[in-house]
Coordinates of C-alpha atoms in Angstrom, one line a residue:
X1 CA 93.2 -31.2 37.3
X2 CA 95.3 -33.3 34.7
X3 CA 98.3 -32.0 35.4
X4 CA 98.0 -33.1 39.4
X5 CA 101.5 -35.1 40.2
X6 CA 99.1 -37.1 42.6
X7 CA 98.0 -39.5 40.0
X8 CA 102.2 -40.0 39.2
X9 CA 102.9 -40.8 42.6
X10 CA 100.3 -42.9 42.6
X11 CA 101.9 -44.6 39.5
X12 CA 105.3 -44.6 40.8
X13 CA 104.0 -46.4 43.8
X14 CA 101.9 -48.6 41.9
X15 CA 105.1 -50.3 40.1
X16 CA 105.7 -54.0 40.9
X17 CA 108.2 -56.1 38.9
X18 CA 108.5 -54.1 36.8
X19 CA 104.8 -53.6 36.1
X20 CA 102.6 -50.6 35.9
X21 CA 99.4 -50.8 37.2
X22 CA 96.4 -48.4 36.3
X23 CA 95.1 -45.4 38.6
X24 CA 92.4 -47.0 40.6
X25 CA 89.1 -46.7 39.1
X26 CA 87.6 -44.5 41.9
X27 CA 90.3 -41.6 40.4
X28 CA 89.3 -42.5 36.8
X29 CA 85.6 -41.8 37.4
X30 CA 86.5 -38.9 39.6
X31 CA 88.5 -37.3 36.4
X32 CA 86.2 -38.4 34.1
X33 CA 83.5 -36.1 36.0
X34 CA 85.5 -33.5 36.4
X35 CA 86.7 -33.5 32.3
X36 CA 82.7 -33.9 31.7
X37 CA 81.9 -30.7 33.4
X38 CA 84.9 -29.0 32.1
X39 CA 83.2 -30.0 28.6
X40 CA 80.3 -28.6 29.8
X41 CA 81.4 -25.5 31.3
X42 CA 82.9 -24.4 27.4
X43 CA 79.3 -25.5 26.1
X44 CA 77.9 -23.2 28.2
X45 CA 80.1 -20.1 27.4
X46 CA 80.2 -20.7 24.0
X47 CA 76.1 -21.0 24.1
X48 CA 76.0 -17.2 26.0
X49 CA 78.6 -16.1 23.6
X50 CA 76.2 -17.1 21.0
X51 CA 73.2 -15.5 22.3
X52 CA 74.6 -12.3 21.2
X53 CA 74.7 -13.3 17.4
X54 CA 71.6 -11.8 15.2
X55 CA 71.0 -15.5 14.4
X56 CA 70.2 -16.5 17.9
X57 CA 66.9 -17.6 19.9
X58 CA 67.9 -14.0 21.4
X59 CA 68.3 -12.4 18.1
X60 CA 65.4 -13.7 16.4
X61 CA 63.3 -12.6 19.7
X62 CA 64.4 -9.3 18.9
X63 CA 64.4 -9.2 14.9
X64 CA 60.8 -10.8 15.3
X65 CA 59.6 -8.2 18.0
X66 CA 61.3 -5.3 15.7
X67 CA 59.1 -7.1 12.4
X68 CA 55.7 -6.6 14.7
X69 CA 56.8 -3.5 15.7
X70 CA 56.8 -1.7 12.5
X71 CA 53.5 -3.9 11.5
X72 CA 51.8 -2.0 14.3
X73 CA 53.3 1.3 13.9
X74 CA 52.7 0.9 9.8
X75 CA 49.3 0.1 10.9
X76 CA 48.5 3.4 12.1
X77 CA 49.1 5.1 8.4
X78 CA 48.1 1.3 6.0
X79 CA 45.7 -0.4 8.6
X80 CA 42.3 -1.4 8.2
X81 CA 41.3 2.2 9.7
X82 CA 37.4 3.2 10.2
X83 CA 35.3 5.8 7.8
X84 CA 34.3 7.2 11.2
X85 CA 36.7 7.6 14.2
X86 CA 35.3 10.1 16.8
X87 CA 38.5 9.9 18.6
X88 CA 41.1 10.7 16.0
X89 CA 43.5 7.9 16.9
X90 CA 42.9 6.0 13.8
X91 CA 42.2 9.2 11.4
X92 CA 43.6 8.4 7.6
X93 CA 46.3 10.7 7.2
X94 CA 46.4 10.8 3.4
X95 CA 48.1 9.0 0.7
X96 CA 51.2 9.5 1.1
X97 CA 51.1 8.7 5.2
X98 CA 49.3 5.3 3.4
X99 CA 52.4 4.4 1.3
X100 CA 54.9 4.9 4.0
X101 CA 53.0 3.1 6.5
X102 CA 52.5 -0.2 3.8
X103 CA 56.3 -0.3 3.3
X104 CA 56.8 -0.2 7.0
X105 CA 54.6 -2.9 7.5
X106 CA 55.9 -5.4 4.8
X107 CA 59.2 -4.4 6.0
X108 CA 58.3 -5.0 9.8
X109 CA 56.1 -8.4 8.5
X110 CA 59.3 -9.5 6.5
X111 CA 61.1 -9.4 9.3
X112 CA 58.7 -11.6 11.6
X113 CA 58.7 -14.1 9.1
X114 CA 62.4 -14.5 9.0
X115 CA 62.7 -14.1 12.6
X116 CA 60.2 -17.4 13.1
X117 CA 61.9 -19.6 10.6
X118 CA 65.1 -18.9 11.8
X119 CA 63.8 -20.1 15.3
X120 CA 61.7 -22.7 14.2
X121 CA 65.1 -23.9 13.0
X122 CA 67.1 -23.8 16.0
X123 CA 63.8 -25.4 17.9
X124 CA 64.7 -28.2 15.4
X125 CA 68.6 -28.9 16.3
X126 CA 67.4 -28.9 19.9
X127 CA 68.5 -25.6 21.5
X128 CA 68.1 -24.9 24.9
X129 CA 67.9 -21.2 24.4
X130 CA 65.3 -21.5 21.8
X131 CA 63.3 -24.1 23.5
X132 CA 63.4 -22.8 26.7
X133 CA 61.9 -19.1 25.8
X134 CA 59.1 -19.8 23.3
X135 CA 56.5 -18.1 25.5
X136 CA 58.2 -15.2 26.1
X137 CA 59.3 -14.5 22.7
X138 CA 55.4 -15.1 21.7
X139 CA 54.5 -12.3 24.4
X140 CA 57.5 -10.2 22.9
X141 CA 55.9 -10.6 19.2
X142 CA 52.5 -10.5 20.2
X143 CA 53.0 -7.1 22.4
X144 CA 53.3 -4.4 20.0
X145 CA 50.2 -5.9 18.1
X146 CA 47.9 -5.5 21.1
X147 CA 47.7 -1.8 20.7
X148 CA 47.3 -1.6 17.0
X149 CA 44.4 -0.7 15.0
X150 CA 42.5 -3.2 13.0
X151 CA 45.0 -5.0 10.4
X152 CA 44.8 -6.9 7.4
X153 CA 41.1 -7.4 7.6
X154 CA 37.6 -5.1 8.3
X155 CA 36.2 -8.4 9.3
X156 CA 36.3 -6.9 13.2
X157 CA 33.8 -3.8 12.2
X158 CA 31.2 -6.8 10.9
X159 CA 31.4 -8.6 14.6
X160 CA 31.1 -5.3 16.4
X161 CA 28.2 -4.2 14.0
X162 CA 26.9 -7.5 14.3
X163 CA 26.9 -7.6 18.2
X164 CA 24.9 -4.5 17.9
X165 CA 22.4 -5.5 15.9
X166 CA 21.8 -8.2 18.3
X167 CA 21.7 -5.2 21.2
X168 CA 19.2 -3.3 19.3
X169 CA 16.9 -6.2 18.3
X170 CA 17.7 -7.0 14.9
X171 CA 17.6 -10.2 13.2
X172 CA 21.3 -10.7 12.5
X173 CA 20.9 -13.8 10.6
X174 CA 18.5 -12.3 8.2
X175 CA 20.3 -8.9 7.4
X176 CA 23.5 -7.2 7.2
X177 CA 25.1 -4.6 9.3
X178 CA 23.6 -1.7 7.0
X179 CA 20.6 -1.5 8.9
X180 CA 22.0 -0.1 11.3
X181 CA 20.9 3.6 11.5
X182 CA 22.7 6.6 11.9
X183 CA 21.5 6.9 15.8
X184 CA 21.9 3.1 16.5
X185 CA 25.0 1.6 18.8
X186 CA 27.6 0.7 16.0
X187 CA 26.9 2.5 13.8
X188 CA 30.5 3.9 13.1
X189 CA 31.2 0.0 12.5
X190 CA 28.5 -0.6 10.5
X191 CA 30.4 2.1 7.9
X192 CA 33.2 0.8 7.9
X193 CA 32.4 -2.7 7.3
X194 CA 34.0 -3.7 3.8
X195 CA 32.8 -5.0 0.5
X196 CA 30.1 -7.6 0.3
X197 CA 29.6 -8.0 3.9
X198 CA 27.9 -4.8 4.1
X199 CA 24.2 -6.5 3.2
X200 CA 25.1 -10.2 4.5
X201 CA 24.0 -11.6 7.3
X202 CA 26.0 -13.0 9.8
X203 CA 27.3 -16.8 8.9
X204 CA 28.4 -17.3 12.6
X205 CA 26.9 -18.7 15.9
X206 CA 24.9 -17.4 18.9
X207 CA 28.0 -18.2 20.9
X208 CA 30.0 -15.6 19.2
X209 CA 27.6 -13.1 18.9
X210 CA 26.4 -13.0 22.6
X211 CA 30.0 -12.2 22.9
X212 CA 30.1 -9.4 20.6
X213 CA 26.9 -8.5 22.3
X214 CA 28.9 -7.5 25.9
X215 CA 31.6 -6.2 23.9
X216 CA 29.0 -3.2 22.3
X217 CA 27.1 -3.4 25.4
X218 CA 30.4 -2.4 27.4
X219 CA 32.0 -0.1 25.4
X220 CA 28.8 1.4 24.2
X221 CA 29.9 1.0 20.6
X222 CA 32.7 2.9 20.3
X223 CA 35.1 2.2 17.7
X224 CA 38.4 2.2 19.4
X225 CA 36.9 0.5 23.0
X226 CA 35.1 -2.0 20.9
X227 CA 38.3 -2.8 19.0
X228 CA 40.3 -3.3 22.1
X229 CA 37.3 -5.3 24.0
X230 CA 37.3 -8.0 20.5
X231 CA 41.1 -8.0 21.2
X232 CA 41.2 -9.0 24.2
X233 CA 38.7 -11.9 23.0
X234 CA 41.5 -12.3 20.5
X235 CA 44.3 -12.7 22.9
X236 CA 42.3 -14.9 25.0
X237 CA 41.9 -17.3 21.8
X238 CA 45.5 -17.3 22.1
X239 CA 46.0 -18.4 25.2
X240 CA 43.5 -21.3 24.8
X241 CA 45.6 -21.9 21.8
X242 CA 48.7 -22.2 23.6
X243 CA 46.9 -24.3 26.3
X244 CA 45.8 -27.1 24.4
X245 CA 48.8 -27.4 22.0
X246 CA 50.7 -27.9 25.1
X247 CA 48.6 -30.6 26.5
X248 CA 48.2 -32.4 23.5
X249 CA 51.9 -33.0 24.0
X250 CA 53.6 -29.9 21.5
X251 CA 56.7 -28.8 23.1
X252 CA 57.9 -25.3 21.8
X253 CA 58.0 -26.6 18.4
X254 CA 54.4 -27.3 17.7
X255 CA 54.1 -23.9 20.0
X256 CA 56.7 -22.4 16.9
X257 CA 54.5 -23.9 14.3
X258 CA 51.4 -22.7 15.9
X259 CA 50.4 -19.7 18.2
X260 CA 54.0 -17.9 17.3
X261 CA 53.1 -18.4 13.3
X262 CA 53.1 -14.9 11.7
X263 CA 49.7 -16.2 10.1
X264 CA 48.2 -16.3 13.6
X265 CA 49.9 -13.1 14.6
X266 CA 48.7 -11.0 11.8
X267 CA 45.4 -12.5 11.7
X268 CA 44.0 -13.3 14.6
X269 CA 46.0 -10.4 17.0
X270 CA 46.1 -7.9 14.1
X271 CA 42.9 -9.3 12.3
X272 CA 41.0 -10.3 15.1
X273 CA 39.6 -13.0 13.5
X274 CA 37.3 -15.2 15.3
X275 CA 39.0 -18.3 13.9
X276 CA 41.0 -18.1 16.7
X277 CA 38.6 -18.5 19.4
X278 CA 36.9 -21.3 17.1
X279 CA 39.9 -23.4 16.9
X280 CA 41.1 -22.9 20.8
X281 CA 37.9 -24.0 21.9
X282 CA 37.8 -26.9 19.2
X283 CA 41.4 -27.8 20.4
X284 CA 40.6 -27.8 23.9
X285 CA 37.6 -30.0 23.5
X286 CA 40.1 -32.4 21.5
X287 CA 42.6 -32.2 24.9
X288 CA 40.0 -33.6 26.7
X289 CA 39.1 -36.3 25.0
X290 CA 42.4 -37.4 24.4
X291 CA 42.3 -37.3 28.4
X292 CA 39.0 -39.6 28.8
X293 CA 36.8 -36.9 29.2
X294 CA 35.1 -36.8 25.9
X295 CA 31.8 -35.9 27.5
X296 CA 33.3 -32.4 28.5
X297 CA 35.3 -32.2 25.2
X298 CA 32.3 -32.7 23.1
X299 CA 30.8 -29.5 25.0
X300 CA 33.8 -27.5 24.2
X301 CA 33.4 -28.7 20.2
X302 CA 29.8 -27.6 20.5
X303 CA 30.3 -24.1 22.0
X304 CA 33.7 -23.9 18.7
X305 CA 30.7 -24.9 16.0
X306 CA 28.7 -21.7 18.0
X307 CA 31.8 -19.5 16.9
X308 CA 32.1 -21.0 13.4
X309 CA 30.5 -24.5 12.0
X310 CA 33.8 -26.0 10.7
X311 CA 35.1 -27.3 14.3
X312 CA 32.1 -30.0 13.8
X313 CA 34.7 -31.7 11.9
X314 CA 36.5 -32.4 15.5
X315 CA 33.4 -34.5 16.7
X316 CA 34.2 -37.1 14.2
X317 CA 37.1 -37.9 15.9
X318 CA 36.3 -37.2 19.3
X319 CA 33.8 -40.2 18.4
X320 CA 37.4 -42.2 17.0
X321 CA 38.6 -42.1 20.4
X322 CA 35.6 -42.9 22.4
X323 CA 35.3 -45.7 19.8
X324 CA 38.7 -46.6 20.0
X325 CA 38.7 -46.8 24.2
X326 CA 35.6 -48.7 24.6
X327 CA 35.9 -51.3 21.8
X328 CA 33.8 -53.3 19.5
X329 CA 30.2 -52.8 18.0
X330 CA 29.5 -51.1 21.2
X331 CA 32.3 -48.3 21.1
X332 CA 31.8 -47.6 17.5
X333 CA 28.3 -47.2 17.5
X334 CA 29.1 -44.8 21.4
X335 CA 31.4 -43.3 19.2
X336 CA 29.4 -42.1 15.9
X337 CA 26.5 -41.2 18.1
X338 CA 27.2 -39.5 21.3
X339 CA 30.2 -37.0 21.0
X340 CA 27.4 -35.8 18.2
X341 CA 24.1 -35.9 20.5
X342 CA 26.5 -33.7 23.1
X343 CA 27.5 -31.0 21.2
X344 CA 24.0 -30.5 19.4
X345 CA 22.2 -30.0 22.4
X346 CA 24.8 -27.6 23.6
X347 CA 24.5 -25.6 20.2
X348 CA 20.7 -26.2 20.6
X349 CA 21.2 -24.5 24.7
X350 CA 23.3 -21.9 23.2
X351 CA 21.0 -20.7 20.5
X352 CA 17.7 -20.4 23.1
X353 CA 20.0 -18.4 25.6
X354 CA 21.3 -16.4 23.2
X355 CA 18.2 -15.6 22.0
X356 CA 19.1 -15.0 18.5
X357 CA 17.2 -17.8 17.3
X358 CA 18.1 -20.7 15.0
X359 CA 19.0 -18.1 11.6
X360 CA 22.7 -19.8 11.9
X361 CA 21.5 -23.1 10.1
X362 CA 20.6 -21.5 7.1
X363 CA 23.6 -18.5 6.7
X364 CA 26.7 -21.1 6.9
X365 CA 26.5 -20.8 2.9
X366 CA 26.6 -16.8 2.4
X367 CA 30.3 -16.6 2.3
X368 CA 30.5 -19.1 -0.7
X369 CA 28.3 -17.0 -2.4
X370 CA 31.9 -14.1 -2.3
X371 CA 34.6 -15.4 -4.5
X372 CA 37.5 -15.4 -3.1
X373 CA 40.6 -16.3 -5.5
X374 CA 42.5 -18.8 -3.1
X375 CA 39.5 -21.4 -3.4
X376 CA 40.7 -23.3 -6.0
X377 CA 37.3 -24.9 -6.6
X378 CA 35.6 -21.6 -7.1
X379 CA 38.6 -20.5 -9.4
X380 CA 38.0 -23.9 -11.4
X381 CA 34.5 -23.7 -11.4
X382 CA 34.1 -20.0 -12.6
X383 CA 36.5 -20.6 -15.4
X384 CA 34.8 -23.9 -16.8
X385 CA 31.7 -22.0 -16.7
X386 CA 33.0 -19.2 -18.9
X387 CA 34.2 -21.6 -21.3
X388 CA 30.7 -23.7 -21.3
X389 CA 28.0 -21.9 -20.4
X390 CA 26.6 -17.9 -20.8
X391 CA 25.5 -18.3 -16.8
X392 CA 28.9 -19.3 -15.0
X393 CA 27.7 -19.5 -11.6
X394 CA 25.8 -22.8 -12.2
X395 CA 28.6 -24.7 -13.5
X396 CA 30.4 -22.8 -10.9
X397 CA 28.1 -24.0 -7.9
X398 CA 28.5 -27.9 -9.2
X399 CA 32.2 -27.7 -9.1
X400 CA 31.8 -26.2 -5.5
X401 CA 29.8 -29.1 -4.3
X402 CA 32.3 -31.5 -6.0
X403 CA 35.5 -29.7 -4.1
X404 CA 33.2 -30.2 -0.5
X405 CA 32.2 -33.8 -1.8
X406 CA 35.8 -35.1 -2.0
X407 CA 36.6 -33.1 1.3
X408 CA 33.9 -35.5 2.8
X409 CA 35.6 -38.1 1.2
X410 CA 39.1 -37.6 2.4
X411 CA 38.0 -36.3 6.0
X412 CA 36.2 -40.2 6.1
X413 CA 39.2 -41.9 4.8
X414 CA 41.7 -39.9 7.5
X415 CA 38.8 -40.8 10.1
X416 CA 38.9 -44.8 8.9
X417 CA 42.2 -44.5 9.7
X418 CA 42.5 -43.0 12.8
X419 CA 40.1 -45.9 13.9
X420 CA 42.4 -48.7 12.7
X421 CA 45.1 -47.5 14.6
X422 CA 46.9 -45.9 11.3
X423 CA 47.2 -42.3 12.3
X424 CA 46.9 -40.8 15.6
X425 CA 43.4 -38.8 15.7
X426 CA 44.5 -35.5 16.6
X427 CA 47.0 -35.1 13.5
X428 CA 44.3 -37.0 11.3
X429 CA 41.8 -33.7 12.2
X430 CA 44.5 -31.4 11.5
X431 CA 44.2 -33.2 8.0
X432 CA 41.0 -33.2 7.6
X433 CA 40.6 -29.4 8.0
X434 CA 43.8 -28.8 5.2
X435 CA 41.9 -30.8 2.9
X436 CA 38.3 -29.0 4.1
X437 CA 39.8 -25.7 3.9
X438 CA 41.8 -26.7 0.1
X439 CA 38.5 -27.4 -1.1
X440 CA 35.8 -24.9 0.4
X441 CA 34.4 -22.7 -1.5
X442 CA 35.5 -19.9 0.1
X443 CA 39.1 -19.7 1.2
X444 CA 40.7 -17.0 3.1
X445 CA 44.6 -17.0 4.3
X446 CA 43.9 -17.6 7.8
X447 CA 41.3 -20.7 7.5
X448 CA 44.5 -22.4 7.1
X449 CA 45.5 -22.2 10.2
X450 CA 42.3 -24.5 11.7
X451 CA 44.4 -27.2 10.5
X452 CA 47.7 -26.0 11.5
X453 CA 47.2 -25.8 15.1
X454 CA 46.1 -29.4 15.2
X455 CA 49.4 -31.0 13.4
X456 CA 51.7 -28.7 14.8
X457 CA 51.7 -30.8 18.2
X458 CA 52.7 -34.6 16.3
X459 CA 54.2 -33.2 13.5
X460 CA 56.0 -30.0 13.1
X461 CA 59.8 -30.8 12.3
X462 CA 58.5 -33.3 10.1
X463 CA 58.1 -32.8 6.0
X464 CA 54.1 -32.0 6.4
X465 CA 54.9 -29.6 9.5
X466 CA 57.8 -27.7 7.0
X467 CA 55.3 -27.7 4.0
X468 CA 52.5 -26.3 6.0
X469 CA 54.8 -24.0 7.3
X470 CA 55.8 -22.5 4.3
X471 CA 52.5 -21.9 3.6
X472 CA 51.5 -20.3 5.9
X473 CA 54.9 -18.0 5.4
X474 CA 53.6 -17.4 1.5
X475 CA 50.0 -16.5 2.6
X476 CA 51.3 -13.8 5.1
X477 CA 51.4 -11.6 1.9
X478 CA 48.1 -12.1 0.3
X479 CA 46.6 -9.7 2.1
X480 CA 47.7 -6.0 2.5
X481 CA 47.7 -4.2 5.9
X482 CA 44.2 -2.7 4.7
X483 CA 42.8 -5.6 4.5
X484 CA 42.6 -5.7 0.3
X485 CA 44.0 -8.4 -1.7
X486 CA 46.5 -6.8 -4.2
X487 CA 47.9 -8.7 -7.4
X488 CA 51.6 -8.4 -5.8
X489 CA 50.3 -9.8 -2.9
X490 CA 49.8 -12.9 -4.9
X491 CA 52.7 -12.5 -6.6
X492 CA 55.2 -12.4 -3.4
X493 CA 53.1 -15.2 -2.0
X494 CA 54.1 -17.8 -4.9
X495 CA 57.9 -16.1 -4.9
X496 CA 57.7 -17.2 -1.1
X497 CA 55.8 -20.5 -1.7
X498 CA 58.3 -21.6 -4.2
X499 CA 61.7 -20.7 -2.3
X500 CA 60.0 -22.2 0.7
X501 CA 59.1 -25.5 -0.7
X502 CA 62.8 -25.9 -2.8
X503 CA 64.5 -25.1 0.5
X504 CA 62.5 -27.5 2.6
X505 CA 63.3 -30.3 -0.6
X506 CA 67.1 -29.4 -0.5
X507 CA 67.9 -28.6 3.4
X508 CA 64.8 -30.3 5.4
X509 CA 65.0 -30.1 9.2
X510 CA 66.7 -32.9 11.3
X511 CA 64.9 -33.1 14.4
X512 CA 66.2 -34.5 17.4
X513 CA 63.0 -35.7 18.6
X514 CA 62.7 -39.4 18.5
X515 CA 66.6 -40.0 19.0
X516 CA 69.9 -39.4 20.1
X517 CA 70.2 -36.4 22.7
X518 CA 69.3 -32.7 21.3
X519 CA 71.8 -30.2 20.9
X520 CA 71.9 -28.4 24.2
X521 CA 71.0 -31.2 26.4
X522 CA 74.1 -33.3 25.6
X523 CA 76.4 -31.6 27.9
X524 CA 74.3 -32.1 30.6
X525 CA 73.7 -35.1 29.7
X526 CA 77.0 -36.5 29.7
X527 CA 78.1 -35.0 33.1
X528 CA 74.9 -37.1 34.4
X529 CA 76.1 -40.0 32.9
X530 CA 79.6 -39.3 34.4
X531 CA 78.7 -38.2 37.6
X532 CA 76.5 -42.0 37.6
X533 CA 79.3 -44.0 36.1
X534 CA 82.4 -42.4 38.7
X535 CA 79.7 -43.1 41.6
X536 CA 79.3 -46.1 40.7
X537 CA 83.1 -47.2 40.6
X538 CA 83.9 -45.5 43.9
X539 CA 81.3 -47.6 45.6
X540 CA 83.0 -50.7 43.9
X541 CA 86.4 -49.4 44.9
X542 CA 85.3 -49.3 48.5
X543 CA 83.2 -52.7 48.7
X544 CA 85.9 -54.2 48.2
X545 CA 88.2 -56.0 51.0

């Protein structure tokens, strides 16, 4: 220790003339370690002393598994409940149970939210604590979700009525779930599905729907089995999710940014929603090209189009990377054509197998005929065709085509780019969905997420990551835990959008990444370098006659 007398003997001894000389430098190094560790050793105690605070990786684990907590339980009085529920579990319990349970569940859901941007910002000064847990603080926020009824969306009646109709014959791409009769399987789904979807037929692929096929064939139709059996679809989603933002080289922040998003909680654990198993499929194709297998990846693309068409964007620059690999007029024109050729022909195996024929081709524009009020181009269009014409919907359908023209535009442009080297492709297709999504027309709070989970693993302590984070924060209250889309919903949304966006202006994150040693690691760090450095003398001491 420093207050060994050793090291003054050794002084004492060392005096000649009159002269001083230094400890040796095999006793320097030897302190210098020990001091390092002694550093470290405080680091360390003050880090478990902090894990008790509320603003801790610890606390937020527990504040965010509180949040989905109440979600769930409010669930059970505001959730998305069936007309028809033989079991009881999921019974409305009147309106006053329905109040409670919605205040419970924006309380829970505030909760969440603050819970993952307090850790997304201890992920960005390089915690150990925080880094080190991400997957068990997603399986603490995701648990209490997995037993929940249907939340923030009916959407999951429409795939179990739609898997039905597939298991009784129908033509599910030519009619909606209301055909199905009183003695058909699903038919407690079918009543429950909500709005508009009632009489449209399914915009999604054979893929999906063979899937939703086992799940009625299984459960025999049942509303609470069939829920369970589409949530554990859901939670495998997840976990392909989590797989391929991983491997595409996101640590536990671009895990932060996307699986353990409140967005993807509510939506696709709560919701269900089989955007999920789109984009972990589309993002596990994307792994494997990045990898050299592009071959394989462009299969995985094709079977996310047979979920939902978007993930065709992906193939674009799956063909970027071939092209970039191979080089020259050969690997661009391997490049636009093949990645393509690949995934049709698995879409084309897909739709014989399934058997539900080739319907999908010409439902992928039903939803735009719903007008939803986050599509900006359906919003713009509807409101210049009030102004110029008696018929709105015209003027309305041009401006949608305009919104999906530029998209083209801009999803080229980030494509150009990628190829020249500008942008790496992966981010680029996270993009290139924003901008799809921005200007479809039809928008819903979770299509945001397709491009989300591709720039989360390049860029989520960076400005873009923080803004897209913050949006996804603000579109957690558009929709109400019974799946309707309240005016305060809005209203809370652009409260949140706005305190998000001036915080990230006034206080954006410094990351770590890219420089200097994060916050956590240093203390190790230095005892390695001290432990090297005090080596390194006391071999220098003793080489030497």
């Amino acid at each position: 220790m420093f207050w060994d007398t050793s090291g003054r003997t050794e002084g004492r001894n060392a005096l000649v003339d009159g002269v001083r000389s230094p400890p040796s430098r095999a006793r320097r190094g030897a302190r210098s370690v020990e001091c390092a560790a002694m550093g470290h050793q405080d680091d360390r105690t003050a880090e478990a002393s902090g894990r008790r605070r509320p603003g801790s990786a610890s606390g937020c684990r527990w504040l965010g598994a509180f949040g989905s907590l109440a979600v769930a339980v409010g669930g059970y009085g505001a959730g998305t409940l069936p007309v028809r529920e033989p079991w009881g579990l999921w019974a409305p319990r009147g309106s006053a149970t329905a109040v409670a349970g919605a205040l419970l569940a924006y309380l829970g859901l505030t909760l969440l939210v603050v819970a993952w941007w307090r850790y997304g910002v201890l992920l960005a000064r390089g915690v150990r604590e925080a880094r080190e847990r991400v997957l068990g603080t997603l399986a603490w926020w995701t648990a209490p979700l997995v037993l929940a009824p249907p939340l923030y969306s009916a959407d999951v009646y429409s795939y179990i009525a739609q898997g039905a109709m597939v298991l009784e014959g129908y033509d599910v791409y030519g009619a909606g779930p209301s055909v199905l009769g009183p003695g058909d399987l699903g038919a407690d789904a079918a009543a429950s599905v909500g709005g508009h979807w009632t009489d449209t037929p399914a915009p999604y692929g054979p893929v999906f729907l063979v899937l939703a096929r086992a799940v009625v064939e299984l459960t025999g139709g049942a509303i609470v089995p069939a829920v369970a059996g589409m949530r554990l679809i859901a939670l495998g989603a997840l976990a392909l999710i989590v797989w391929a933002v991983r491997g595409l080289g996101g640590g536990s922040g671009a895990l932060w940014l996307a699986a353990l998003n409140p967005l993807l909680l509510i939506h696709v654990v709560g919701g269900m929603h089989n955007d999920g198993l789109m984009i972990g499929l589309m993002l596990s194709g994307v792994l494997l090209a990045t990898r050299g297998r592009w071959v394989l990846g462009a299969v995985l693309v094709g079977l996310a189009m047979m979920i939902k068409s978007p993930a065709a964007v992906a193939l674009l620059f799956v063909g970027v990377m071939v092209a970039r690999r191979d080089g020259g007029v050969r690997g661009v024109a391997k490049g636009l054509v093949l990645p393509g050729l690949v995934a049709g022909a698995v879409a084309a195996g897909a739709t014989v197998v399934a058997g539900t024929g080739f319907g999908w081709l010409r439902t992928q524009s039903v939803a735009g005929a719903i007008h939803t009020a986050l599509s900006a181009t359906s919003d713009v269009g509807l409101g210049l065709g009030l102004l110029l014409a008696d018929d709105p919907d015209p003027v309305k359908g041009v401006v949608q085509k305009l919104g999906l023209l530029a998209a083209a535009v801009i999803i080229l442009a980030l494509a150009w780019r990628a190829w020249k080297g500008r942008i790496d492709p992966v981010p680029a297709l996270g993009l290139s969905l924003v901008a799809l999504v921005a200007l479809s027309p039809m928008v819903q709070p979770w299509y945001l997420l397709w491009g989300v989970c591709a720039v989360a693993p390049a860029a989520w302590d960076t400005r873009r990551g923080q803004v897209l984070a913050v949006v996804s924060a603000a579109l957690v209250y558009e929709t109400a835990p019974s799946g309707r889309t309240p005016g305060y919903g809005f209203a809370v949304a652009a409260v949140v959008l706005v305190v998000g966006l001036w915080w990230v202006r006034r206080a954006a994150w410094a990351s770590p990444r890219g420089g200097g040693t994060a916050e956590g690691d240093a203390a190790p760090a230095a005892v390695a370098r001290q432990e090297r450095v005090g080596q390194q003398r006391v071999g220098q001491e003793e080489a030497r006659p």
